PDB file of C-alpha atoms in Angstrom:
ATOM      1  CA  TYR A   1     -20.117   3.211   2.698  1.00  0.00           C
ATOM      2  CA  GLN A   2     -19.416   4.729   6.116  1.00  0.00           C
ATOM      3  CA  PRO A   3     -18.009   2.330   8.761  1.00  0.00           C
ATOM      4  CA  PRO A   4     -19.450   2.479  12.294  1.00  0.00           C
ATOM      5  CA  LEU A   5     -18.070   5.205  14.553  1.00  0.00           C
ATOM      6  CA  GLY A   6     -14.656   4.187  15.888  1.00  0.00           C
ATOM      7  CA  ALA A   7     -14.176   1.378  13.370  1.00  0.00           C
ATOM      8  CA  ASN A   8     -10.996   1.388  11.359  1.00  0.00           C
ATOM      9  CA  ARG A   9      -8.876  -1.001   9.381  1.00  0.00           C
ATOM     10  CA  TYR A  10      -5.797  -1.792  11.412  1.00  0.00           C
ATOM     11  CA  ALA A  11      -4.094  -4.082   8.897  1.00  0.00           C
ATOM     12  CA  THR A  12      -4.186  -4.840   5.189  1.00  0.00           C
ATOM     13  CA  VAL A  13      -2.601  -7.748   3.343  1.00  0.00           C
ATOM     14  CA  LEU A  14      -2.157  -7.537  -0.434  1.00  0.00           C
ATOM     15  CA  LEU A  15      -1.483 -10.887  -2.111  1.00  0.00           C
ATOM     16  CA  TYR A  16      -0.116 -10.531  -5.639  1.00  0.00           C
ATOM     17  CA  LEU A  17      -1.498 -13.136  -8.064  1.00  0.00           C
ATOM     18  CA  THR A  18       0.486 -11.956 -11.105  1.00  0.00           C
ATOM     19  CA  ASP A  19       4.000 -10.736 -11.874  1.00  0.00           C
ATOM     20  CA  SER A  20       4.744  -7.259 -13.123  1.00  0.00           C
ATOM     21  CA  GLY A  21       8.247  -6.682 -14.430  1.00  0.00           C
ATOM     22  CA  GLU A  22      10.012  -3.408 -13.662  1.00  0.00           C
ATOM     23  CA  ALA A  23       9.194  -2.009 -17.131  1.00  0.00           C
ATOM     24  CA  ALA A  24       5.523  -3.077 -16.896  1.00  0.00           C
ATOM     25  CA  GLY A  25       4.711  -0.679 -14.036  1.00  0.00           C
ATOM     26  CA  GLY A  26       1.773  -1.392 -11.728  1.00  0.00           C
ATOM     27  CA  HIS A  27       3.818  -0.818  -8.568  1.00  0.00           C
ATOM     28  CA  THR A  28       2.001  -0.377  -5.260  1.00  0.00           C
ATOM     29  CA  VAL A  29       3.179   3.006  -4.004  1.00  0.00           C
ATOM     30  CA  PHE A  30       3.392   4.663  -0.603  1.00  0.00           C
ATOM     31  CA  PRO A  31       4.078   8.390  -1.210  1.00  0.00           C
ATOM     32  CA  LEU A  32       4.563   9.189   2.497  1.00  0.00           C
ATOM     33  CA  ALA A  33       6.818   6.204   3.330  1.00  0.00           C
ATOM     34  CA  THR A  34      10.285   7.499   2.535  1.00  0.00           C
ATOM     35  CA  ALA A  35      13.810   6.156   2.723  1.00  0.00           C
ATOM     36  CA  ASP A  36      14.023   7.655   6.219  1.00  0.00           C
ATOM     37  CA  ASN A  37      11.420   5.252   7.627  1.00  0.00           C
ATOM     38  CA  ALA A  38      11.630   2.069   5.529  1.00  0.00           C
ATOM     39  CA  THR A  39      13.874  -0.961   5.198  1.00  0.00           C
ATOM     40  CA  GLN A  40      15.313  -1.794   1.769  1.00  0.00           C
ATOM     41  CA  LEU A  41      14.183  -5.242   0.559  1.00  0.00           C
ATOM     42  CA  ASP A  42      14.262  -7.063  -2.774  1.00  0.00           C
ATOM     43  CA  GLY A  43      11.471  -5.753  -5.041  1.00  0.00           C
ATOM     44  CA  ILE A  44      11.242  -2.432  -3.169  1.00  0.00           C
ATOM     45  CA  SER A  45      12.579   0.850  -4.484  1.00  0.00           C
ATOM     46  CA  PHE A  46      12.169   4.560  -3.907  1.00  0.00           C
ATOM     47  CA  ALA A  47      10.653   6.820  -6.553  1.00  0.00           C
ATOM     48  CA  ASP A  48      12.745   8.953  -8.871  1.00  0.00           C
ATOM     49  CA  GLU A  49      12.168  10.616 -12.249  1.00  0.00           C
ATOM     50  CA  SER A  50      12.119   7.203 -13.986  1.00  0.00           C
ATOM     51  CA  ALA A  51       9.270   5.886 -11.798  1.00  0.00           C
ATOM     52  CA  GLY A  52       6.682   6.182 -14.567  1.00  0.00           C
ATOM     53  CA  CYS A  53       4.068   7.201 -12.034  1.00  0.00           C
ATOM     54  CA  ASP A  54       2.376  10.593 -11.806  1.00  0.00           C
ATOM     55  CA  PHE A  55       1.804  10.866  -8.044  1.00  0.00           C
ATOM     56  CA  PRO A  56       3.367  14.312  -7.358  1.00  0.00           C
ATOM     57  CA  GLU A  57       3.921  13.521  -3.663  1.00  0.00           C
ATOM     58  CA  LEU A  58       5.525  10.177  -4.550  1.00  0.00           C
ATOM     59  CA  LEU A  59       8.199  11.840  -6.674  1.00  0.00           C
ATOM     60  CA  GLN A  60       8.647  14.855  -4.395  1.00  0.00           C
ATOM     61  CA  ARG A  61       9.256  12.726  -1.297  1.00  0.00           C
ATOM     62  CA  ARG A  62      10.904   9.748  -3.091  1.00  0.00           C
ATOM     63  CA  GLY A  63       8.181   7.463  -1.721  1.00  0.00           C
ATOM     64  CA  LEU A  64       8.289   3.691  -1.427  1.00  0.00           C
ATOM     65  CA  MET A  65       7.431   1.541  -4.473  1.00  0.00           C
ATOM     66  CA  VAL A  66       6.693  -2.210  -4.317  1.00  0.00           C
ATOM     67  CA  GLN A  67       6.956  -4.267  -7.501  1.00  0.00           C
ATOM     68  CA  PRO A  68       4.104  -6.808  -7.862  1.00  0.00           C
ATOM     69  CA  ARG A  69       5.471 -10.366  -7.890  1.00  0.00           C
ATOM     70  CA  ARG A  70       3.283 -13.453  -8.017  1.00  0.00           C
ATOM     71  CA  GLY A  71       3.023 -15.133  -4.612  1.00  0.00           C
ATOM     72  CA  ASP A  72       4.387 -12.161  -2.644  1.00  0.00           C
ATOM     73  CA  ALA A  73       2.293 -10.701   0.154  1.00  0.00           C
ATOM     74  CA  LEU A  74       2.530  -7.136   1.375  1.00  0.00           C
ATOM     75  CA  VAL A  75       1.388  -6.461   4.953  1.00  0.00           C
ATOM     76  CA  MET A  76       0.706  -2.941   6.184  1.00  0.00           C
ATOM     77  CA  TYR A  77      -0.567  -1.738   9.535  1.00  0.00           C
ATOM     78  CA  SER A  78      -2.785   1.340   9.245  1.00  0.00           C
ATOM     79  CA  GLN A  79      -2.639   2.323  12.912  1.00  0.00           C
ATOM     80  CA  LEU A  80       0.268   3.344  15.122  1.00  0.00           C
ATOM     81  CA  PRO A  81       1.051   0.860  17.914  1.00  0.00           C
ATOM     82  CA  GLY A  82      -0.644   1.517  21.245  1.00  0.00           C
ATOM     83  CA  THR A  83      -2.442   4.674  20.098  1.00  0.00           C
ATOM     84  CA  GLY A  84      -5.007   3.550  17.538  1.00  0.00           C
ATOM     85  CA  ARG A  85      -4.192   6.684  15.517  1.00  0.00           C
ATOM     86  CA  LEU A  86      -3.859   6.309  11.756  1.00  0.00           C
ATOM     87  CA  ASP A  87      -0.351   6.054  10.322  1.00  0.00           C
ATOM     88  CA  SER A  88      -0.251   8.319   7.255  1.00  0.00           C
ATOM     89  CA  ARG A  89       2.741   6.410   5.855  1.00  0.00           C
ATOM     90  CA  THR A  90       0.357   3.575   4.893  1.00  0.00           C
ATOM     91  CA  ARG A  91      -1.602   5.768   2.469  1.00  0.00           C
ATOM     92  CA  HIS A  92      -1.137   3.925  -0.805  1.00  0.00           C
ATOM     93  CA  GLY A  93      -2.096   3.688  -4.457  1.00  0.00           C
ATOM     94  CA  SER A  94      -1.001   2.033  -7.671  1.00  0.00           C
ATOM     95  CA  CYS A  95       1.076   3.199 -10.611  1.00  0.00           C
ATOM     96  CA  PRO A  96      -0.425   2.647 -14.054  1.00  0.00           C
ATOM     97  CA  LEU A  97       0.186  -0.765 -15.585  1.00  0.00           C
ATOM     98  CA  ARG A  98       1.915  -0.346 -18.958  1.00  0.00           C
ATOM     99  CA  LEU A  99       2.033  -4.001 -19.988  1.00  0.00           C
ATOM    100  CA  GLY A 100       0.124  -7.167 -19.078  1.00  0.00           C
ATOM    101  CA  ALA A 101      -2.379  -7.595 -16.255  1.00  0.00           C
ATOM    102  CA  LYS A 102      -2.259  -7.123 -12.487  1.00  0.00           C
ATOM    103  CA  ALA A 103      -4.319  -9.236 -10.096  1.00  0.00           C
ATOM    104  CA  VAL A 104      -4.290  -8.686  -6.332  1.00  0.00           C
ATOM    105  CA  VAL A 105      -6.328 -10.101  -3.447  1.00  0.00           C
ATOM    106  CA  ASN A 106      -6.989  -7.723  -0.525  1.00  0.00           C
ATOM    107  CA  PHE A 107      -7.502  -8.910   3.047  1.00  0.00           C
ATOM    108  CA  TRP A 108      -8.702  -6.219   5.455  1.00  0.00           C
ATOM    109  CA  PHE A 109      -8.567  -6.567   9.234  1.00  0.00           C
ATOM    110  CA  TRP A 110     -10.724  -4.227  11.304  1.00  0.00           C
ATOM    111  CA  ASN A 111     -10.494  -3.198  14.963  1.00  0.00           C
ATOM    112  CA  ARG A 112     -14.185  -4.082  15.415  1.00  0.00           C
ATOM    113  CA  ALA A 113     -16.981  -5.802  13.520  1.00  0.00           C
ATOM    114  CA  VAL A 114     -17.872  -4.098  10.237  1.00  0.00           C
ATOM    115  CA  ILE A 115     -20.673  -5.325   8.002  1.00  0.00           C
ATOM    116  CA  TYR A 116     -20.802  -4.079   4.420  1.00  0.00           C
ATOM    117  CA  ARG A 117     -24.261  -3.546   2.996  1.00  0.00           C
TER     118      ARG A 117
END
């Protein structure tokens, strides 16, 4: 699918429906969001050798890792304020889940109408 010219997601909300303990993995990861540009909160860590995730950039840059916890919501803005340019720090993925199940609901907010076909 190719969105219409000029259309872009400006915000994403991830709502975690299940818990994932530290040992279970399944973290949502942001390889380009480093300790230099993030606030430390409960359930958030920065990657190290024990991360159990094979994103080379994540480990190299000590990227941000968010532990899935039931009922938590993660909000990310994909565009820089006032410019509409994409913020590369919001590039994200998921570490492998080693135990249990992970369920997440995604809410995407676009800067203009987008119809999926």
